[in-house]
Short mmCIF file of N, CA and C in Angstrom, two decimals:
data_model
loop_
_atom_site.label_atom_id
_atom_site.label_comp_id
_atom_site.label_asym_id
_atom_site.label_seq_id
_atom_site.Cartn_x
_atom_site.Cartn_y
_atom_site.Cartn_z
N MET A 1 75.08 -13.80 -22.93
CA MET A 1 75.50 -12.66 -22.13
C MET A 1 76.10 -11.71 -23.57
N MET A 2 75.81 -10.23 -23.31
CA MET A 2 75.74 -9.32 -24.07
C MET A 2 76.84 -8.34 -23.04
N THR A 3 78.00 -8.06 -23.95
CA THR A 3 79.10 -7.15 -23.27
C THR A 3 79.65 -6.15 -24.27
N MET A 4 80.62 -5.41 -23.72
CA MET A 4 81.48 -4.41 -24.28
C MET A 4 82.65 -5.01 -24.52
N GLU A 5 83.25 -5.01 -25.77
CA GLU A 5 84.66 -5.65 -26.01
C GLU A 5 84.88 -6.85 -25.19
N HIS A 6 84.01 -7.70 -25.32
CA HIS A 6 84.33 -8.98 -24.48
C HIS A 6 84.81 -9.04 -22.96
N ASP A 7 84.33 -7.84 -22.20
CA ASP A 7 84.46 -7.63 -21.41
C ASP A 7 83.40 -8.04 -20.16
N PHE A 8 83.41 -9.07 -19.33
CA PHE A 8 82.60 -9.72 -18.69
C PHE A 8 82.11 -8.56 -17.43
N LYS A 9 82.84 -7.65 -17.06
CA LYS A 9 82.52 -6.57 -16.14
C LYS A 9 81.58 -5.60 -16.92
N ALA A 10 81.57 -5.46 -18.12
CA ALA A 10 80.80 -4.55 -18.74
C ALA A 10 79.80 -5.13 -19.34
N LEU A 11 78.66 -5.96 -18.54
CA LEU A 11 77.62 -6.62 -18.85
C LEU A 11 76.46 -5.85 -19.24
N LEU A 12 75.94 -5.73 -20.43
CA LEU A 12 74.70 -4.84 -20.90
C LEU A 12 73.68 -5.65 -21.05
N ALA A 13 73.43 -7.02 -20.97
CA ALA A 13 72.33 -7.67 -21.02
C ALA A 13 72.38 -9.33 -20.74
N ARG A 14 71.54 -9.87 -20.65
CA ARG A 14 71.74 -11.52 -20.22
C ARG A 14 70.50 -12.03 -20.59
N SER A 15 70.75 -13.38 -20.98
CA SER A 15 69.22 -14.13 -21.33
C SER A 15 69.78 -15.59 -20.52
N LYS A 16 68.83 -15.88 -19.87
CA LYS A 16 69.04 -17.25 -18.99
C LYS A 16 67.84 -18.12 -19.47
N LYS A 17 67.89 -19.40 -20.30
CA LYS A 17 66.70 -20.14 -20.36
C LYS A 17 65.74 -19.42 -21.16
N GLY A 18 65.87 -18.45 -22.03
CA GLY A 18 65.40 -17.91 -22.95
C GLY A 18 64.65 -16.68 -22.64
N GLU A 19 65.02 -16.26 -21.15
CA GLU A 19 64.22 -15.04 -20.51
C GLU A 19 65.30 -13.95 -20.17
N GLY A 20 65.10 -12.99 -20.41
CA GLY A 20 65.88 -11.77 -20.03
C GLY A 20 65.99 -10.71 -20.90
N THR A 21 67.08 -9.78 -20.67
CA THR A 21 66.84 -8.62 -21.37
C THR A 21 67.76 -8.67 -22.82
N LEU A 22 68.65 -9.97 -23.16
CA LEU A 22 68.99 -10.30 -24.34
C LEU A 22 68.28 -11.21 -25.10
N ARG A 23 68.02 -11.00 -26.57
CA ARG A 23 67.14 -11.87 -27.24
C ARG A 23 68.04 -12.21 -28.40
N TYR A 24 68.44 -13.41 -29.17
CA TYR A 24 69.09 -13.73 -30.09
C TYR A 24 68.47 -14.87 -30.89
N ASN A 25 69.09 -14.92 -32.13
CA ASN A 25 68.80 -15.73 -33.14
C ASN A 25 69.69 -16.52 -33.84
N VAL A 26 70.10 -17.81 -33.78
CA VAL A 26 71.10 -18.42 -34.66
C VAL A 26 70.76 -19.40 -35.61
N ASP A 27 71.03 -19.39 -36.89
CA ASP A 27 70.58 -20.29 -37.55
C ASP A 27 71.95 -20.51 -38.63
N LYS A 28 71.79 -21.38 -39.63
CA LYS A 28 72.99 -21.88 -40.17
C LYS A 28 74.00 -20.67 -40.90
N GLN A 29 73.37 -19.59 -41.00
CA GLN A 29 74.03 -18.41 -41.62
C GLN A 29 74.29 -17.25 -40.89
N VAL A 30 73.36 -16.91 -40.09
CA VAL A 30 73.03 -15.77 -39.36
C VAL A 30 72.93 -15.95 -37.91
N VAL A 31 73.47 -14.86 -37.13
CA VAL A 31 73.68 -14.66 -36.02
C VAL A 31 73.02 -13.30 -35.66
N SER A 32 71.78 -13.17 -35.14
CA SER A 32 71.49 -11.78 -34.78
C SER A 32 71.08 -11.66 -33.26
N PHE A 33 71.05 -10.34 -32.92
CA PHE A 33 70.66 -10.35 -31.47
C PHE A 33 69.98 -9.07 -31.35
N SER A 34 69.20 -8.68 -30.06
CA SER A 34 68.96 -7.49 -29.69
C SER A 34 68.83 -7.30 -28.28
N PHE A 35 68.86 -6.35 -27.48
CA PHE A 35 69.03 -6.15 -26.10
C PHE A 35 68.61 -4.85 -25.66
N ASP A 36 68.02 -4.78 -24.51
CA ASP A 36 67.80 -3.33 -23.79
C ASP A 36 68.74 -3.00 -23.21
N ALA A 37 69.24 -1.82 -23.43
CA ALA A 37 70.51 -1.17 -22.73
C ALA A 37 70.10 -0.61 -21.52
N PRO A 38 70.84 -1.05 -20.55
CA PRO A 38 70.44 -0.57 -19.21
C PRO A 38 70.82 0.73 -19.01
N HIS A 39 70.14 1.61 -17.99
CA HIS A 39 70.55 2.64 -17.72
C HIS A 39 71.74 2.74 -16.61
N THR A 40 72.95 2.36 -17.13
CA THR A 40 74.14 2.24 -16.15
C THR A 40 75.18 2.94 -17.08
N THR A 41 76.34 3.10 -16.31
CA THR A 41 77.34 3.82 -17.02
C THR A 41 77.84 3.04 -18.28
N ASP A 42 77.76 1.79 -18.23
CA ASP A 42 78.29 1.05 -19.49
C ASP A 42 77.07 0.96 -20.36
N GLY A 43 76.05 0.91 -19.90
CA GLY A 43 74.62 0.88 -21.03
C GLY A 43 74.55 2.21 -21.86
N ASP A 44 74.74 3.37 -20.93
CA ASP A 44 74.77 4.66 -21.38
C ASP A 44 75.73 4.92 -22.56
N LYS A 45 76.84 4.31 -22.15
CA LYS A 45 78.42 4.77 -22.88
C LYS A 45 78.16 3.87 -24.18
N ALA A 46 77.82 2.49 -24.38
CA ALA A 46 77.51 1.55 -25.21
C ALA A 46 76.39 2.19 -26.14
N LEU A 47 75.41 2.95 -25.87
CA LEU A 47 74.45 3.57 -26.47
C LEU A 47 74.88 4.67 -27.19
N GLU A 48 75.67 5.43 -26.67
CA GLU A 48 76.15 6.71 -26.98
C GLU A 48 77.28 6.34 -28.17
N LEU A 49 77.90 5.45 -27.87
CA LEU A 49 79.06 4.97 -28.72
C LEU A 49 78.57 4.39 -30.20
N VAL A 50 77.62 3.78 -29.96
CA VAL A 50 76.74 3.04 -31.16
C VAL A 50 76.22 4.44 -32.12
N LYS A 51 75.19 5.11 -31.27
CA LYS A 51 74.88 6.39 -31.98
C LYS A 51 75.67 7.35 -32.79
N ARG A 52 76.82 7.37 -32.19
CA ARG A 52 77.65 8.38 -32.81
C ARG A 52 78.31 7.55 -33.78
N GLY A 53 78.47 6.23 -33.79
CA GLY A 53 79.22 5.60 -35.22
C GLY A 53 80.47 5.21 -34.58
N ASP A 54 80.96 5.48 -33.46
CA ASP A 54 82.28 4.83 -33.00
C ASP A 54 82.11 3.37 -32.93
N ILE A 55 81.33 2.87 -32.49
CA ILE A 55 81.39 1.29 -32.50
C ILE A 55 80.24 0.92 -33.39
N GLN A 56 80.57 0.41 -34.63
CA GLN A 56 79.83 -0.23 -35.80
C GLN A 56 79.68 -1.56 -36.04
N GLY A 57 80.42 -2.26 -35.20
CA GLY A 57 80.43 -3.95 -35.38
C GLY A 57 80.23 -4.72 -34.03
N CYS A 58 80.31 -6.07 -34.23
CA CYS A 58 80.06 -6.74 -33.33
C CYS A 58 80.93 -8.15 -33.33
N SER A 59 81.09 -8.93 -32.38
CA SER A 59 81.68 -10.18 -32.25
C SER A 59 81.12 -10.94 -31.60
N PHE A 60 81.36 -12.34 -31.39
CA PHE A 60 81.03 -13.09 -30.73
C PHE A 60 81.81 -14.26 -30.31
N MET A 61 81.75 -14.76 -28.95
CA MET A 61 82.72 -15.70 -28.50
C MET A 61 81.93 -17.16 -28.73
N PHE A 62 82.46 -17.99 -29.40
CA PHE A 62 81.71 -19.30 -29.52
C PHE A 62 82.61 -20.43 -29.19
N ARG A 63 82.14 -21.80 -29.12
CA ARG A 63 83.01 -22.91 -28.97
C ARG A 63 82.31 -23.79 -30.01
N THR A 64 83.53 -24.51 -30.67
CA THR A 64 83.43 -25.50 -31.80
C THR A 64 84.42 -26.62 -31.29
N SER A 65 84.42 -27.74 -32.13
CA SER A 65 85.26 -28.79 -32.22
C SER A 65 86.63 -28.82 -33.22
N TYR A 66 87.45 -28.07 -32.91
CA TYR A 66 88.43 -28.01 -33.66
C TYR A 66 88.84 -29.04 -34.65
N HIS A 67 88.95 -30.08 -33.74
CA HIS A 67 89.82 -31.58 -34.13
C HIS A 67 88.80 -32.30 -34.89
N ASP A 68 87.46 -31.73 -35.22
CA ASP A 68 86.35 -32.66 -35.89
C ASP A 68 86.25 -31.94 -37.15
N PRO A 69 86.59 -32.67 -38.36
CA PRO A 69 86.69 -32.01 -39.75
C PRO A 69 85.03 -31.79 -40.08
N GLN A 70 83.95 -32.12 -39.27
CA GLN A 70 82.61 -31.96 -39.62
C GLN A 70 82.31 -30.27 -38.97
N SER A 71 83.26 -30.11 -38.13
CA SER A 71 83.17 -28.86 -37.46
C SER A 71 83.78 -27.60 -38.00
N VAL A 72 85.22 -27.81 -38.36
CA VAL A 72 86.01 -27.02 -38.88
C VAL A 72 86.93 -27.47 -40.06
N SER A 73 87.01 -26.60 -40.87
CA SER A 73 88.22 -27.18 -41.92
C SER A 73 89.12 -26.13 -41.83
N VAL A 74 90.42 -26.38 -42.25
CA VAL A 74 91.49 -25.44 -42.18
C VAL A 74 92.22 -25.18 -43.51
N GLU A 75 92.53 -24.20 -43.73
CA GLU A 75 93.10 -24.05 -45.29
C GLU A 75 94.21 -23.29 -44.87
N ARG A 76 95.41 -23.73 -45.58
CA ARG A 76 96.80 -23.18 -45.50
C ARG A 76 97.27 -22.59 -46.76
N LYS A 77 97.51 -21.44 -46.83
CA LYS A 77 98.22 -20.86 -48.08
C LYS A 77 99.28 -20.26 -47.91
N VAL A 78 100.21 -20.23 -48.65
CA VAL A 78 101.73 -19.38 -48.58
C VAL A 78 101.29 -18.19 -49.24
N ASN A 79 101.60 -16.91 -48.76
CA ASN A 79 101.35 -15.70 -49.38
C ASN A 79 102.59 -15.36 -50.11
N ALA A 80 102.27 -15.21 -51.45
CA ALA A 80 103.54 -15.11 -52.40
C ALA A 80 104.25 -13.88 -52.16
N GLU A 81 103.64 -12.87 -51.58
CA GLU A 81 104.35 -11.60 -51.27
C GLU A 81 105.13 -11.49 -49.84
N THR A 82 104.94 -12.48 -48.96
CA THR A 82 105.49 -12.18 -47.74
C THR A 82 106.07 -13.64 -47.55
N GLY A 83 105.91 -14.64 -48.31
CA GLY A 83 106.46 -15.81 -47.90
C GLY A 83 105.78 -16.73 -46.59
N LYS A 84 105.17 -16.08 -45.78
CA LYS A 84 104.31 -16.70 -44.68
C LYS A 84 103.12 -17.42 -44.82
N THR A 85 102.88 -18.35 -44.08
CA THR A 85 101.73 -19.37 -44.46
C THR A 85 100.46 -18.64 -43.70
N ASP A 86 99.45 -18.45 -44.53
CA ASP A 86 98.28 -17.63 -43.93
C ASP A 86 97.36 -19.04 -43.53
N VAL A 87 96.60 -19.05 -42.45
CA VAL A 87 95.95 -20.23 -41.91
C VAL A 87 94.28 -19.61 -41.86
N THR A 88 93.55 -20.01 -42.48
CA THR A 88 92.06 -19.55 -42.39
C THR A 88 91.48 -21.06 -41.91
N TYR A 89 90.43 -20.69 -40.96
CA TYR A 89 89.61 -21.63 -40.16
C TYR A 89 88.11 -21.23 -40.86
N HIS A 90 87.62 -22.48 -41.47
CA HIS A 90 86.18 -22.23 -41.86
C HIS A 90 85.20 -23.01 -40.94
N VAL A 91 84.57 -22.17 -39.95
CA VAL A 91 83.72 -22.89 -39.04
C VAL A 91 82.56 -23.40 -39.58
N LYS A 92 82.26 -24.78 -39.50
CA LYS A 92 81.11 -25.25 -40.27
C LYS A 92 79.87 -25.48 -39.16
N SER A 93 80.42 -25.68 -37.82
CA SER A 93 79.13 -25.88 -36.72
C SER A 93 79.88 -25.35 -35.60
N VAL A 94 78.63 -24.48 -34.81
CA VAL A 94 79.30 -23.99 -33.52
C VAL A 94 78.68 -24.89 -32.53
N ARG A 95 79.11 -25.28 -31.18
CA ARG A 95 78.54 -26.00 -30.03
C ARG A 95 77.65 -25.05 -29.28
N SER A 96 78.18 -23.92 -28.79
CA SER A 96 77.70 -23.15 -28.16
C SER A 96 78.33 -21.46 -28.18
N ILE A 97 77.21 -20.59 -28.00
CA ILE A 97 77.84 -18.97 -28.02
C ILE A 97 77.73 -18.50 -26.62
N HIS A 98 78.94 -18.03 -26.02
CA HIS A 98 79.04 -17.71 -24.86
C HIS A 98 78.81 -16.10 -24.52
N ASP A 99 79.03 -15.38 -25.48
CA ASP A 99 79.08 -13.84 -25.51
C ASP A 99 78.80 -13.04 -26.83
N PHE A 100 77.96 -12.18 -26.58
CA PHE A 100 77.79 -11.24 -27.71
C PHE A 100 78.44 -10.14 -27.53
N THR A 101 79.24 -9.07 -28.19
CA THR A 101 79.54 -7.97 -27.89
C THR A 101 79.72 -7.03 -28.77
N LEU A 102 79.60 -5.86 -28.61
CA LEU A 102 79.79 -4.48 -29.25
C LEU A 102 81.34 -4.16 -29.31
N THR A 103 81.88 -4.16 -30.34
CA THR A 103 83.20 -3.56 -30.38
C THR A 103 83.79 -2.70 -31.65
N ALA A 104 84.75 -2.00 -31.23
CA ALA A 104 85.26 -0.83 -32.47
C ALA A 104 86.04 -1.88 -33.41
N MET A 105 86.49 -3.03 -33.14
CA MET A 105 87.25 -3.89 -33.87
C MET A 105 86.65 -5.14 -34.08
N PRO A 106 85.62 -5.39 -34.73
CA PRO A 106 84.79 -6.53 -34.98
C PRO A 106 85.60 -7.74 -35.50
N ALA A 107 85.51 -8.87 -35.14
CA ALA A 107 86.32 -10.18 -35.90
C ALA A 107 85.78 -10.25 -37.17
N TYR A 108 84.68 -9.95 -37.40
CA TYR A 108 83.88 -10.08 -38.79
C TYR A 108 83.41 -8.78 -39.23
N ASP A 109 84.16 -8.42 -40.34
CA ASP A 109 83.94 -7.05 -40.98
C ASP A 109 82.29 -7.06 -41.44
N THR A 110 81.73 -7.96 -41.91
CA THR A 110 80.38 -7.98 -42.27
C THR A 110 79.44 -7.52 -40.97
N THR A 111 79.74 -7.36 -39.91
CA THR A 111 78.81 -7.34 -38.87
C THR A 111 78.47 -5.84 -38.68
N SER A 112 77.26 -5.58 -38.13
CA SER A 112 76.83 -4.06 -37.99
C SER A 112 76.00 -3.72 -36.64
N VAL A 113 75.63 -2.86 -36.16
CA VAL A 113 74.97 -2.67 -34.94
C VAL A 113 74.28 -1.34 -35.22
N GLU A 114 73.35 -1.26 -34.63
CA GLU A 114 72.43 0.20 -34.80
C GLU A 114 71.65 0.26 -33.30
N ALA A 115 71.38 1.37 -32.93
CA ALA A 115 70.74 1.70 -31.71
C ALA A 115 69.10 2.07 -32.36
N ARG A 116 68.13 1.19 -31.77
CA ARG A 116 66.91 1.87 -31.95
C ARG A 116 66.13 1.95 -30.83
N GLY A 117 64.99 2.62 -30.84
CA GLY A 117 64.49 2.68 -29.50
C GLY A 117 63.14 3.67 -29.97
N LEU A 118 62.37 3.86 -28.77
CA LEU A 118 61.36 4.69 -28.85
C LEU A 118 61.80 6.09 -28.60
N LYS A 119 61.05 7.27 -28.89
CA LYS A 119 61.45 8.66 -28.81
C LYS A 119 60.92 8.87 -27.40
N PRO A 120 61.74 9.78 -26.79
CA PRO A 120 61.60 10.27 -25.44
C PRO A 120 60.16 10.60 -25.44
N GLY A 121 59.37 10.05 -24.32
CA GLY A 121 57.98 10.37 -24.15
C GLY A 121 56.86 9.66 -24.82
N ALA A 122 57.58 8.85 -25.70
CA ALA A 122 56.64 7.91 -26.59
C ALA A 122 56.00 6.90 -25.59
N PRO A 123 54.56 6.64 -25.85
CA PRO A 123 53.99 5.48 -25.02
C PRO A 123 54.59 4.09 -25.54
N THR A 124 54.96 3.35 -24.24
CA THR A 124 55.49 1.96 -24.65
C THR A 124 54.00 1.17 -25.24
N ALA A 125 54.50 0.05 -25.98
CA ALA A 125 53.63 -0.55 -26.76
C ALA A 125 53.46 -1.92 -25.89
N LYS A 126 52.37 -2.42 -25.59
CA LYS A 126 52.08 -3.59 -24.93
C LYS A 126 52.30 -4.94 -25.94
N LEU A 127 52.50 -6.15 -25.57
CA LEU A 127 52.38 -7.28 -26.33
C LEU A 127 51.19 -7.79 -26.59
N GLN A 128 50.79 -8.17 -27.70
CA GLN A 128 49.67 -8.83 -27.70
C GLN A 128 49.67 -10.08 -27.45
N PRO A 129 48.65 -11.08 -26.80
CA PRO A 129 48.89 -12.38 -26.13
C PRO A 129 49.67 -13.37 -27.24
N ASN A 130 49.21 -13.15 -28.44
CA ASN A 130 49.76 -14.17 -29.55
C ASN A 130 51.09 -13.61 -29.71
N ASN A 131 51.86 -12.20 -29.84
CA ASN A 131 52.91 -11.73 -29.80
C ASN A 131 53.65 -12.27 -28.51
N ALA A 132 53.31 -12.28 -27.35
CA ALA A 132 54.10 -12.50 -26.20
C ALA A 132 54.28 -14.10 -26.24
N GLN A 133 53.45 -15.02 -26.57
CA GLN A 133 53.89 -16.38 -27.01
C GLN A 133 54.70 -16.75 -27.88
N GLN A 134 54.76 -15.73 -29.20
CA GLN A 134 55.64 -16.06 -30.33
C GLN A 134 57.32 -15.82 -29.59
N LEU A 135 57.15 -14.68 -28.89
CA LEU A 135 58.44 -14.36 -28.30
C LEU A 135 59.05 -15.11 -27.17
N LYS A 136 57.89 -15.75 -26.50
CA LYS A 136 58.77 -17.00 -25.44
C LYS A 136 58.96 -18.05 -26.38
N ASP A 137 58.37 -18.57 -27.55
CA ASP A 137 58.87 -19.42 -28.10
C ASP A 137 60.29 -19.17 -28.78
N MET A 138 60.43 -18.10 -29.11
CA MET A 138 61.75 -17.87 -29.92
C MET A 138 63.02 -17.74 -28.98
N ARG A 139 62.49 -17.10 -27.81
CA ARG A 139 63.57 -17.46 -26.63
C ARG A 139 64.09 -18.67 -26.37
N ALA A 140 63.01 -19.77 -26.40
CA ALA A 140 63.10 -21.01 -26.04
C ALA A 140 64.02 -21.55 -27.12
N LYS A 141 63.89 -21.39 -28.45
CA LYS A 141 64.52 -21.97 -29.51
C LYS A 141 65.94 -21.44 -29.25
N ALA A 142 66.26 -20.34 -28.94
CA ALA A 142 67.47 -19.64 -28.91
C ALA A 142 68.54 -20.72 -27.87
N HIS A 143 67.99 -21.61 -26.99
CA HIS A 143 68.76 -22.50 -26.10
C HIS A 143 68.89 -23.72 -26.71
N GLN A 144 68.07 -24.29 -27.95
CA GLN A 144 68.17 -25.54 -28.23
C GLN A 144 69.81 -25.60 -29.07
N PRO A 145 70.16 -26.95 -29.33
CA PRO A 145 71.45 -26.89 -29.97
C PRO A 145 71.37 -26.36 -31.28
N LEU A 146 72.55 -25.82 -31.85
CA LEU A 146 72.58 -25.03 -33.01
C LEU A 146 72.40 -25.67 -34.36
N PHE A 147 72.98 -26.85 -34.66
CA PHE A 147 73.17 -27.82 -35.49
C PHE A 147 72.86 -29.27 -35.45
#
């Protein structure tokens, strides 16, 4: 599911069993996605905010096994300046991803988002048969276990 600010009411795209308007890829180091922005109030708003640069990042909602040391490691350090303990979770494996979102406050500073598309009036390209199969295969792989 693709949303704005993790708000399920602001649905922008969806993938079900590899089919739909949301396409994504997950590997051991990178999560990437693309989607067809709907011509709705939320879709037009999302596209405009990305084009203007007001929204420059992304986040995603995922599930892992926090009690399994193979999935997550926890690092605790005492901050010398504040005396408070900083806790950092290092996620090693993800069981599932539930939501990709566009956000002005991304959980991960290294994320980015950009709007791409055809110029108004440009002809739309048709997928060649081998490209259509490749796209179908990629979508099917997106629904396999991550690790």
